mmCIF file of C-alpha atoms in Angstrom:
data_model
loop_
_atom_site.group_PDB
_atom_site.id
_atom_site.type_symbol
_atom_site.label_atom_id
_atom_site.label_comp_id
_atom_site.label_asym_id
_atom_site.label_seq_id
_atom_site.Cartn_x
_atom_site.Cartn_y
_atom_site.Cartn_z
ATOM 1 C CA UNK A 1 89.032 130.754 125.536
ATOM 2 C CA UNK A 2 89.888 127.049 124.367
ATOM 3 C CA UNK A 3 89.486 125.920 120.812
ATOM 4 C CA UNK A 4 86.235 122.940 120.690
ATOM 5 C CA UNK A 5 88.205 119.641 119.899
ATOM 6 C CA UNK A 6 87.648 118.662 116.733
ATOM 7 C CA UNK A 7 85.619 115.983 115.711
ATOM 8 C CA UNK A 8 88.169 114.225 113.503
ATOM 9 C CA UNK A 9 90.373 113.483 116.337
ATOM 10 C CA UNK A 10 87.683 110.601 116.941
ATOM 11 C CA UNK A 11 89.095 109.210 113.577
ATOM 12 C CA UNK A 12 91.749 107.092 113.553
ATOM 13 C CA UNK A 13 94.287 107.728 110.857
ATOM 14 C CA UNK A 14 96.090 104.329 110.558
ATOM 15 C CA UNK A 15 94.494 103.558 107.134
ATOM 16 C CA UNK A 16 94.680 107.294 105.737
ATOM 17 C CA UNK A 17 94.662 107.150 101.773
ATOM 18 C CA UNK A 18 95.995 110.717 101.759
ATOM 19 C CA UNK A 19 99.149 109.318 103.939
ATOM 20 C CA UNK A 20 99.589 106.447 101.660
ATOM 21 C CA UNK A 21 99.181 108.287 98.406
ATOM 22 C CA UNK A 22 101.905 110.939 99.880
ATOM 23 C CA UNK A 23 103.873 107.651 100.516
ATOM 24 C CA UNK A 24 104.217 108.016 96.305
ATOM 25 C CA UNK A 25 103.758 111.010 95.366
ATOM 26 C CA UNK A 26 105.464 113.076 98.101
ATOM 27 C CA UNK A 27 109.114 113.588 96.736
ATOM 28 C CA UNK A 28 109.999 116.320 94.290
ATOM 29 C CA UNK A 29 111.187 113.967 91.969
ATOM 30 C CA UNK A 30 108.568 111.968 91.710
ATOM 31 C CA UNK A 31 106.260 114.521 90.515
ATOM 32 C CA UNK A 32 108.479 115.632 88.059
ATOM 33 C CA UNK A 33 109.036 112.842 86.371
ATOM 34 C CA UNK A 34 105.366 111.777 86.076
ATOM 35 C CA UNK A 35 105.231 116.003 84.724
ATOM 36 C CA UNK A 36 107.705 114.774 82.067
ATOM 37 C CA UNK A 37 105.704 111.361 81.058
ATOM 38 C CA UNK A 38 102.851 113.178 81.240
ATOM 39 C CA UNK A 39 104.808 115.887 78.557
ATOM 40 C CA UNK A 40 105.506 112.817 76.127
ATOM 41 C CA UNK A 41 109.100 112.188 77.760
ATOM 42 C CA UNK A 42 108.959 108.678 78.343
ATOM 43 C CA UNK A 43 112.654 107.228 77.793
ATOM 44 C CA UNK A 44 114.856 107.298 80.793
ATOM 45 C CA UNK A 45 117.998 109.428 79.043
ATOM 46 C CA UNK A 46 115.648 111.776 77.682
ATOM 47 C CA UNK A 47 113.899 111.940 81.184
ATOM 48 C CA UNK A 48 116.924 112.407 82.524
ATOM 49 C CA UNK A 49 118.542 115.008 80.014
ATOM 50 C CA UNK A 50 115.070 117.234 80.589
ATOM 51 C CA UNK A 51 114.334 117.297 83.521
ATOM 52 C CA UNK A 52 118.299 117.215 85.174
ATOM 53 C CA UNK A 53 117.208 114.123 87.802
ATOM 54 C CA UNK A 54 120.174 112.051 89.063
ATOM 55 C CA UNK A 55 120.589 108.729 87.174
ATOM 56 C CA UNK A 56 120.473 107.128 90.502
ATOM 57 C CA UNK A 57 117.230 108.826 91.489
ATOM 58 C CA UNK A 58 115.645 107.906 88.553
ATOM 59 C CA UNK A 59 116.146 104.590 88.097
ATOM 60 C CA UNK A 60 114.579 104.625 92.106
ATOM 61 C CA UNK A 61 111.721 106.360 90.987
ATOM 62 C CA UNK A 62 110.702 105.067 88.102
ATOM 63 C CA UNK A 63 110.937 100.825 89.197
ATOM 64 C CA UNK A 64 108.835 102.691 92.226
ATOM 65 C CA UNK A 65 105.773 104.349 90.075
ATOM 66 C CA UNK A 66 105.990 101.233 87.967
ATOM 67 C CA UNK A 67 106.196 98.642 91.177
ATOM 68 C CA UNK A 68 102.693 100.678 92.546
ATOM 69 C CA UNK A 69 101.524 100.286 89.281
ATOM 70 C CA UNK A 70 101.371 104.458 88.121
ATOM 71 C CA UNK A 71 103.897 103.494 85.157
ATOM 72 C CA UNK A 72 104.441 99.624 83.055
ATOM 73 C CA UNK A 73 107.655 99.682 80.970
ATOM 74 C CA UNK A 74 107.196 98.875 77.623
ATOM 75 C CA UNK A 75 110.682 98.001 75.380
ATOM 76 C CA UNK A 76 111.704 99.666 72.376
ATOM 77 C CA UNK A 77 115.216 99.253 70.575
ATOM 78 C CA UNK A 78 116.720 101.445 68.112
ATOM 79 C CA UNK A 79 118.421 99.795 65.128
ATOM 80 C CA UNK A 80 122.261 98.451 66.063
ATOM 81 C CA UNK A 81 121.334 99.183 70.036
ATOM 82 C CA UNK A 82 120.654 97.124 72.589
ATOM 83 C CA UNK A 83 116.600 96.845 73.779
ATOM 84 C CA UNK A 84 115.761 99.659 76.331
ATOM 85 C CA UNK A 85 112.766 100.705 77.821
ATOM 86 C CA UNK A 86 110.294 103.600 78.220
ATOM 87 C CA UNK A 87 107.767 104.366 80.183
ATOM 88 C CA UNK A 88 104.055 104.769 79.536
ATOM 89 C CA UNK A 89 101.696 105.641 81.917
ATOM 90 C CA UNK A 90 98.507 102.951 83.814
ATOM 91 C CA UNK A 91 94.946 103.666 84.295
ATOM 92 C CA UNK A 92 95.948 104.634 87.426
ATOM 93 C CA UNK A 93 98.565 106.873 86.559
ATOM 94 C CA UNK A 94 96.317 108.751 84.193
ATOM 95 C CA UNK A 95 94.616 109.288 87.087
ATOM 96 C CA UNK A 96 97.480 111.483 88.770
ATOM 97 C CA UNK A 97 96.934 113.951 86.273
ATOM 98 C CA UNK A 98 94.884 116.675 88.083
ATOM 99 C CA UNK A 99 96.961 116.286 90.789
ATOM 100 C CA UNK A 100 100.281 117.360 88.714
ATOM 101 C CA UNK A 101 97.647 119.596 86.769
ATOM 102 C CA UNK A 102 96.525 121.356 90.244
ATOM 103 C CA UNK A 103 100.707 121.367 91.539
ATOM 104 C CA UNK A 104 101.507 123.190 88.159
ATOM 105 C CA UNK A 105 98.445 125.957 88.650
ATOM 106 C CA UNK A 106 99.596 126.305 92.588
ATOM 107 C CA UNK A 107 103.268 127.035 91.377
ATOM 108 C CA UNK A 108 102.287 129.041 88.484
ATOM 109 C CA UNK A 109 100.184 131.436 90.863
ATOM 110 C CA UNK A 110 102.928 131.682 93.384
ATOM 111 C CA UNK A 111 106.064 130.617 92.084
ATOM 112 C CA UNK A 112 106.661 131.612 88.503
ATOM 113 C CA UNK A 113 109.345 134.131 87.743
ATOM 114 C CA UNK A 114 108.327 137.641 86.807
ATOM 115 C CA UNK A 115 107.905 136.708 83.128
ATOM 116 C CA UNK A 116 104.923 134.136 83.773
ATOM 117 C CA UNK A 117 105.059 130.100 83.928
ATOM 118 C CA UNK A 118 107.192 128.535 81.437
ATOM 119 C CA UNK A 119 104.334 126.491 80.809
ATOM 120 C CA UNK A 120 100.250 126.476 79.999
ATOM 121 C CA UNK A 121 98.266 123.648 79.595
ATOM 122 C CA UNK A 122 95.621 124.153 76.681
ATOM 123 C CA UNK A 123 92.425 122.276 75.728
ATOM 124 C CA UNK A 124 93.515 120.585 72.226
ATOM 125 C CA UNK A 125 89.587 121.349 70.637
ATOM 126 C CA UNK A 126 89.647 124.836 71.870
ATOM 127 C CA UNK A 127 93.079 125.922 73.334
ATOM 128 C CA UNK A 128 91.832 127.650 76.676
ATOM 129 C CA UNK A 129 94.125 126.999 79.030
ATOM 130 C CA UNK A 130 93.470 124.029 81.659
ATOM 131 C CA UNK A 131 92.937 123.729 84.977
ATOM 132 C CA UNK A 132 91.619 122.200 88.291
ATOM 133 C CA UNK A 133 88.349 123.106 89.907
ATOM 134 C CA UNK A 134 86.897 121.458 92.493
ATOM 135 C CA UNK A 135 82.919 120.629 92.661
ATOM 136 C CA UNK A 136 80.685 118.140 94.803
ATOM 137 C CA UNK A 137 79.169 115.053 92.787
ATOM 138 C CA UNK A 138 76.499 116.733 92.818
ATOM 139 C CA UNK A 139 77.918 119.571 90.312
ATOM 140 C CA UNK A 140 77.798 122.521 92.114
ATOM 141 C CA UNK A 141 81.733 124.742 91.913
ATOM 142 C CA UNK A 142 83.540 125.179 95.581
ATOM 143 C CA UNK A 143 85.004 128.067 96.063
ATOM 144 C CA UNK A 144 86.939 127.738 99.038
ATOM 145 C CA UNK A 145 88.153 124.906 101.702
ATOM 146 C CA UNK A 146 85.932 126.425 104.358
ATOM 147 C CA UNK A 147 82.542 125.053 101.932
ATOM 148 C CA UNK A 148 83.717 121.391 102.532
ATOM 149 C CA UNK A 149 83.189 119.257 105.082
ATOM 150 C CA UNK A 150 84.933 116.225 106.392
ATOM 151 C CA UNK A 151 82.949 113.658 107.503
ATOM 152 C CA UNK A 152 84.128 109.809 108.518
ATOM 153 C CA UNK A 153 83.093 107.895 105.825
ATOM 154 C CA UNK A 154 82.970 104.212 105.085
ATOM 155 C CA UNK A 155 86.704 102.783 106.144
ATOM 156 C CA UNK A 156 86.235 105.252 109.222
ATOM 157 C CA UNK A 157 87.652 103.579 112.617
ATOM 158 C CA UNK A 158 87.337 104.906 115.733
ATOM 159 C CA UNK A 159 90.275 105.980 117.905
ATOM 160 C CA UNK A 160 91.135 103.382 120.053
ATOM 161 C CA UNK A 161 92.175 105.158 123.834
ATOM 162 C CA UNK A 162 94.205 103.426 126.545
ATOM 163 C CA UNK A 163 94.849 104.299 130.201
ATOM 164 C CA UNK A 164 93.417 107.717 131.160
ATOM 165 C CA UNK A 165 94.693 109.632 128.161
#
């Protein structure tokens, strides 16, 4: 018995945001060092000293999040040094937050060594620990993948076919 064929193959994917935001996003390093701004780490040699990335890679990575416009580089000089720079997070890096919030809760559920995460994430006001849940606009919880429904929406295009594919 043969599998239906889904409905999204009718769908194009040539403008898919979830492509384009992997574009960014999709390299270990990247993540970390948005986890490390996000931490209050915002000078390159402390980035660097934390977190272990590669001079090299770094540099790459941050002039990348700040050329898509997830970081702006603000300078700062310590007295008798030359001006440097560190890096604050946009509007739209702000926004990246659940996602490194949601990575950290997946790794901590599957990934953390025997003695628990080396990190939690705590409400300031209250100090239970955060974390990601998902819920329609309309505010009811989802509890799994399989209660959501995708659906072309308004930058939708259809497949285009040639020949007699």
């Amino acid at each position: 018995m043969s599998q239906a064929r889904p409905a999204a193959m009718d769908w194009s994917t040539d403008n898919d945001t979830v492509g384009r935001a992997m574009e960014i996003l999709g390299e270990r390093w990247t993540v970390v060092v948005l986890r490390e701004i996000f931490n209050g780490i915002r000078r390159f040699d402390q980035i660097r000293e934390h977190a272990g990335v590669p001079r090299q890679v770094l540099t790459n990575r941050l002039a990348m999040l700040c050329e898509v416009g997830l970081l702006t580089r603000r300078p700062y000089q310590q007295p008798g040094e030359r001006t440097r720079h560190e890096y604050r997070l946009t509007a739209m890096g702000f926004d990246v937050f659940p996602i490194v919030v949601a990575v950290r809760q997946w790794g901590d559920r599957y990934l953390a060594d025997a003695d628990g995460p080396p990190v939690v994430s705590q409400h300031r006001d209250c100090g239970a620990e955060v974390g990601v849940h998902l819920a329609c606009a309309a505010g009811h919880h989802v509890d799994s993948p399989r209660d959501v429904v995708f659906r072309p929406g308004p930058g939708a295009r259809a497949v285009t076919r040639t020949g007699d594919g």
